[in-house]
PDB file of C-alpha atoms in Angstrom:
ATOM      1  CA  UNK J1113     -23.443  -2.301  31.265  1.00 45.00           C
ATOM      2  CA  UNK J1114     -22.373  -1.986  27.656  1.00 51.00           C
ATOM      3  CA  UNK J1115     -20.184   1.018  26.936  1.00 51.00           C
ATOM      4  CA  UNK J1116     -19.287   2.387  23.515  1.00 51.00           C
ATOM      5  CA  UNK J1117     -15.725   1.685  22.482  1.00 48.00           C
ATOM      6  CA  UNK J1118     -13.556   4.818  22.519  1.00 53.00           C
ATOM      7  CA  UNK J1119     -11.527   3.694  19.487  1.00 55.00           C
ATOM      8  CA  UNK J1120     -13.903   5.067  16.867  1.00 55.00           C
ATOM      9  CA  UNK J1121     -13.204   2.070  14.630  1.00 55.00           C
ATOM     10  CA  UNK J1122     -16.673   0.589  14.914  1.00 56.00           C
ATOM     11  CA  UNK J1123     -19.684   2.675  13.993  1.00 55.00           C
ATOM     12  CA  UNK J1124     -22.507   2.643  16.532  1.00 54.00           C
ATOM     13  CA  UNK J1125     -24.730   0.630  14.167  1.00 48.00           C
ATOM     14  CA  UNK J1126     -22.150  -2.155  14.055  1.00 48.00           C
ATOM     15  CA  UNK J1127     -22.167  -2.410  17.860  1.00 55.00           C
ATOM     16  CA  UNK J1128     -25.915  -2.963  17.916  1.00 69.00           C
ATOM     17  CA  UNK J1129     -25.962  -5.089  14.764  1.00 80.00           C
ATOM     18  CA  UNK J1130     -24.980  -8.692  14.189  1.00 89.00           C
ATOM     19  CA  UNK J1131     -22.372 -10.401  16.319  1.00 92.00           C
ATOM     20  CA  UNK J1132     -20.992 -12.512  13.453  1.00 93.00           C
ATOM     21  CA  UNK J1133     -20.061 -12.097   9.817  1.00 90.00           C
ATOM     22  CA  UNK J1134     -19.096 -15.171   7.832  1.00 90.00           C
ATOM     23  CA  UNK J1135     -16.938 -15.191   4.725  1.00 91.00           C
ATOM     24  CA  UNK J1136     -16.510 -18.759   3.544  1.00 90.00           C
ATOM     25  CA  UNK J1137     -14.572 -20.601   6.244  1.00 93.00           C
ATOM     26  CA  UNK J1138     -13.802 -17.364   8.110  1.00 95.00           C
ATOM     27  CA  UNK J1139     -16.055 -16.302  10.975  1.00 96.00           C
ATOM     28  CA  UNK J1140     -15.674 -12.780  12.331  1.00 96.00           C
ATOM     29  CA  UNK J1141     -16.838 -12.293  15.910  1.00 96.00           C
ATOM     30  CA  UNK J1142     -17.712  -8.744  17.010  1.00 93.00           C
ATOM     31  CA  UNK J1143     -17.626  -9.738  20.700  1.00 93.00           C
ATOM     32  CA  UNK J1144     -13.993 -10.909  20.463  1.00 94.00           C
ATOM     33  CA  UNK J1145     -13.011  -8.445  17.703  1.00 94.00           C
ATOM     34  CA  UNK J1146     -11.229 -11.311  16.015  1.00 97.00           C
ATOM     35  CA  UNK J1147     -11.720 -13.862  13.284  1.00 97.00           C
ATOM     36  CA  UNK J1148     -11.418 -17.609  13.375  1.00 96.00           C
ATOM     37  CA  UNK J1149     -11.124 -20.499  10.986  1.00 95.00           C
ATOM     38  CA  UNK J1150     -12.501 -23.611  12.652  1.00 93.00           C
ATOM     39  CA  UNK J1151     -11.287 -23.263  16.262  1.00 92.00           C
ATOM     40  CA  UNK J1152      -8.156 -21.210  15.449  1.00 95.00           C
ATOM     41  CA  UNK J1153      -8.281 -17.471  16.175  1.00 97.00           C
ATOM     42  CA  UNK J1154      -6.363 -15.216  13.780  1.00 97.00           C
ATOM     43  CA  UNK J1155      -5.187 -12.666  16.350  1.00 97.00           C
ATOM     44  CA  UNK J1156      -6.378  -9.625  14.399  1.00 97.00           C
ATOM     45  CA  UNK J1157      -5.582  -6.093  15.485  1.00 95.00           C
ATOM     46  CA  UNK J1158      -8.443  -3.618  15.910  1.00 94.00           C
ATOM     47  CA  UNK J1159      -7.699  -2.088  12.504  1.00 93.00           C
ATOM     48  CA  UNK J1160      -7.461  -5.478  10.771  1.00 95.00           C
ATOM     49  CA  UNK J1161     -10.720  -6.634  12.324  1.00 96.00           C
ATOM     50  CA  UNK J1162     -12.532  -3.424  11.308  1.00 95.00           C
ATOM     51  CA  UNK J1163     -11.226  -3.808   7.755  1.00 95.00           C
ATOM     52  CA  UNK J1164     -12.355  -7.437   7.475  1.00 96.00           C
ATOM     53  CA  UNK J1165     -15.693  -6.700   9.162  1.00 95.00           C
ATOM     54  CA  UNK J1166     -16.482  -4.050   6.546  1.00 95.00           C
ATOM     55  CA  UNK J1167     -15.369  -6.219   3.634  1.00 95.00           C
ATOM     56  CA  UNK J1168     -17.354  -9.212   4.952  1.00 93.00           C
ATOM     57  CA  UNK J1169     -20.519  -7.112   5.232  1.00 91.00           C
ATOM     58  CA  UNK J1170     -20.805  -7.238   1.416  1.00 91.00           C
ATOM     59  CA  UNK J1171     -18.573  -9.953  -0.082  1.00 91.00           C
ATOM     60  CA  UNK J1172     -17.610  -9.090  -3.637  1.00 92.00           C
ATOM     61  CA  UNK J1173     -18.161  -5.350  -3.163  1.00 94.00           C
ATOM     62  CA  UNK J1174     -15.026  -3.516  -4.267  1.00 96.00           C
ATOM     63  CA  UNK J1175     -13.958  -0.732  -1.906  1.00 95.00           C
ATOM     64  CA  UNK J1176     -11.207   1.826  -2.418  1.00 93.00           C
ATOM     65  CA  UNK J1177      -8.720   2.701   0.292  1.00 90.00           C
ATOM     66  CA  UNK J1178     -10.585   5.967   0.921  1.00 89.00           C
ATOM     67  CA  UNK J1179     -13.894   4.114   1.299  1.00 92.00           C
ATOM     68  CA  UNK J1180     -12.345   1.620   3.723  1.00 93.00           C
ATOM     69  CA  UNK J1181     -10.738   4.407   5.769  1.00 90.00           C
ATOM     70  CA  UNK J1182     -14.114   6.158   5.996  1.00 89.00           C
ATOM     71  CA  UNK J1183     -16.368   3.125   6.475  1.00 91.00           C
ATOM     72  CA  UNK J1184     -14.172   0.754   8.495  1.00 90.00           C
ATOM     73  CA  UNK J1185     -11.984   3.178  10.427  1.00 87.00           C
ATOM     74  CA  UNK J1186     -14.227   6.307  10.437  1.00 85.00           C
ATOM     75  CA  UNK J1187     -11.412   8.454   9.003  1.00 81.00           C
ATOM     76  CA  UNK J1188     -12.849  10.963   6.549  1.00 73.00           C
ATOM     77  CA  UNK J1189      -9.641  12.473   5.171  1.00 68.00           C
ATOM     78  CA  UNK J1190      -7.016  11.122   2.776  1.00 63.00           C
ATOM     79  CA  UNK J1191      -3.965   9.942   4.676  1.00 61.00           C
ATOM     80  CA  UNK J1192      -0.541  10.782   3.186  1.00 58.00           C
ATOM     81  CA  UNK J1193       0.352   7.081   3.077  1.00 61.00           C
ATOM     82  CA  UNK J1194      -1.953   4.188   2.323  1.00 63.00           C
ATOM     83  CA  UNK J1195      -2.241   2.396   5.663  1.00 83.00           C
ATOM     84  CA  UNK J1196      -5.019   0.298   4.144  1.00 90.00           C
ATOM     85  CA  UNK J1197      -2.545  -1.486   1.842  1.00 89.00           C
ATOM     86  CA  UNK J1198      -0.298  -2.331   4.793  1.00 92.00           C
ATOM     87  CA  UNK J1199      -3.213  -3.671   6.841  1.00 93.00           C
ATOM     88  CA  UNK J1200      -4.533  -5.671   3.880  1.00 94.00           C
ATOM     89  CA  UNK J1201      -1.084  -7.264   3.556  1.00 95.00           C
ATOM     90  CA  UNK J1202      -1.075  -8.146   7.274  1.00 96.00           C
ATOM     91  CA  UNK J1203      -4.594  -9.588   7.023  1.00 96.00           C
ATOM     92  CA  UNK J1204      -3.579 -11.653   3.991  1.00 96.00           C
ATOM     93  CA  UNK J1205      -0.581 -13.066   5.886  1.00 97.00           C
ATOM     94  CA  UNK J1206      -2.828 -14.154   8.762  1.00 97.00           C
ATOM     95  CA  UNK J1207      -5.401 -15.609   6.374  1.00 97.00           C
ATOM     96  CA  UNK J1208      -2.666 -17.454   4.459  1.00 96.00           C
ATOM     97  CA  UNK J1209      -1.489 -19.067   7.705  1.00 96.00           C
ATOM     98  CA  UNK J1210      -5.098 -20.194   8.266  1.00 96.00           C
ATOM     99  CA  UNK J1211      -5.398 -21.641   4.747  1.00 94.00           C
ATOM    100  CA  UNK J1212      -7.466 -18.809   3.247  1.00 95.00           C
ATOM    101  CA  UNK J1213      -4.817 -17.104   1.110  1.00 90.00           C
ATOM    102  CA  UNK J1214      -7.186 -15.955  -1.655  1.00 92.00           C
ATOM    103  CA  UNK J1215     -10.066 -14.653   0.491  1.00 95.00           C
ATOM    104  CA  UNK J1216      -9.128 -10.941   0.433  1.00 96.00           C
ATOM    105  CA  UNK J1217      -8.319  -9.730  -3.063  1.00 95.00           C
ATOM    106  CA  UNK J1218      -7.402  -6.467  -4.774  1.00 94.00           C
ATOM    107  CA  UNK J1219      -8.234  -5.500  -8.337  1.00 95.00           C
ATOM    108  CA  UNK J1220      -6.210  -3.530 -10.889  1.00 94.00           C
ATOM    109  CA  UNK J1221      -7.729  -0.236  -9.684  1.00 93.00           C
ATOM    110  CA  UNK J1222      -6.541  -0.859  -6.116  1.00 90.00           C
ATOM    111  CA  UNK J1223      -9.956  -1.742  -4.710  1.00 95.00           C
ATOM    112  CA  UNK J1224     -10.165  -4.469  -2.054  1.00 96.00           C
ATOM    113  CA  UNK J1225     -12.861  -7.126  -1.716  1.00 96.00           C
ATOM    114  CA  UNK J1226     -13.665 -10.550  -0.322  1.00 95.00           C
ATOM    115  CA  UNK J1227     -13.780 -13.102  -3.106  1.00 93.00           C
ATOM    116  CA  UNK J1228     -16.527 -15.677  -2.509  1.00 87.00           C
ATOM    117  CA  UNK J1229     -19.006 -17.525  -4.666  1.00 71.00           C
ATOM    118  CA  UNK J1230     -22.494 -15.949  -4.427  1.00 65.00           C
ATOM    119  CA  UNK J1231     -24.315 -16.971  -1.233  1.00 58.00           C
ATOM    120  CA  UNK J1232     -21.238 -18.687   0.268  1.00 56.00           C
ATOM    121  CA  UNK J1233     -21.043 -16.169   3.137  1.00 51.00           C
ATOM    122  CA  UNK J1234     -24.528 -17.211   4.305  1.00 48.00           C
ATOM    123  CA  UNK J1235     -23.889 -20.958   4.626  1.00 44.00           C
ATOM    124  CA  UNK J1236     -22.533 -21.157   8.227  1.00 44.00           C
ATOM    125  CA  UNK J1237     -25.580 -19.356   9.673  1.00 39.00           C
ATOM    126  CA  UNK J1238     -28.304 -20.665   7.374  1.00 36.00           C
ATOM    127  CA  UNK J1239     -29.558 -23.130  10.004  1.00 34.00           C
ATOM    128  CA  UNK J1240     -29.517 -20.577  12.848  1.00 35.00           C
TER     129      UNK J1240
END
């Protein structure tokens, strides 16, 4: 039996959607709620995974902290501190250790995005 997660971090459509998202050499696995580069798991927290999952859904799409809170974490109000920035920093540290330091970027307006060449996120699953 498959039960809905009580965390509220993953919208119902994500639970019934794809199992994997790929972003270059990073593969996100919804079953494990973690990401891996080759055979090495990153050890993402629930919040970090939700953040990366949302960013990987549309590589290159720039999302504000408020959009990420609403779309990745299902939090509709503005938090007094920007927890997104802290989680992005933690994600970047884990990606740097895996050799993907420049995958998650931020622009001058404070928006976050996955930086990939067009179509690069489709390559690992093109043959499937």
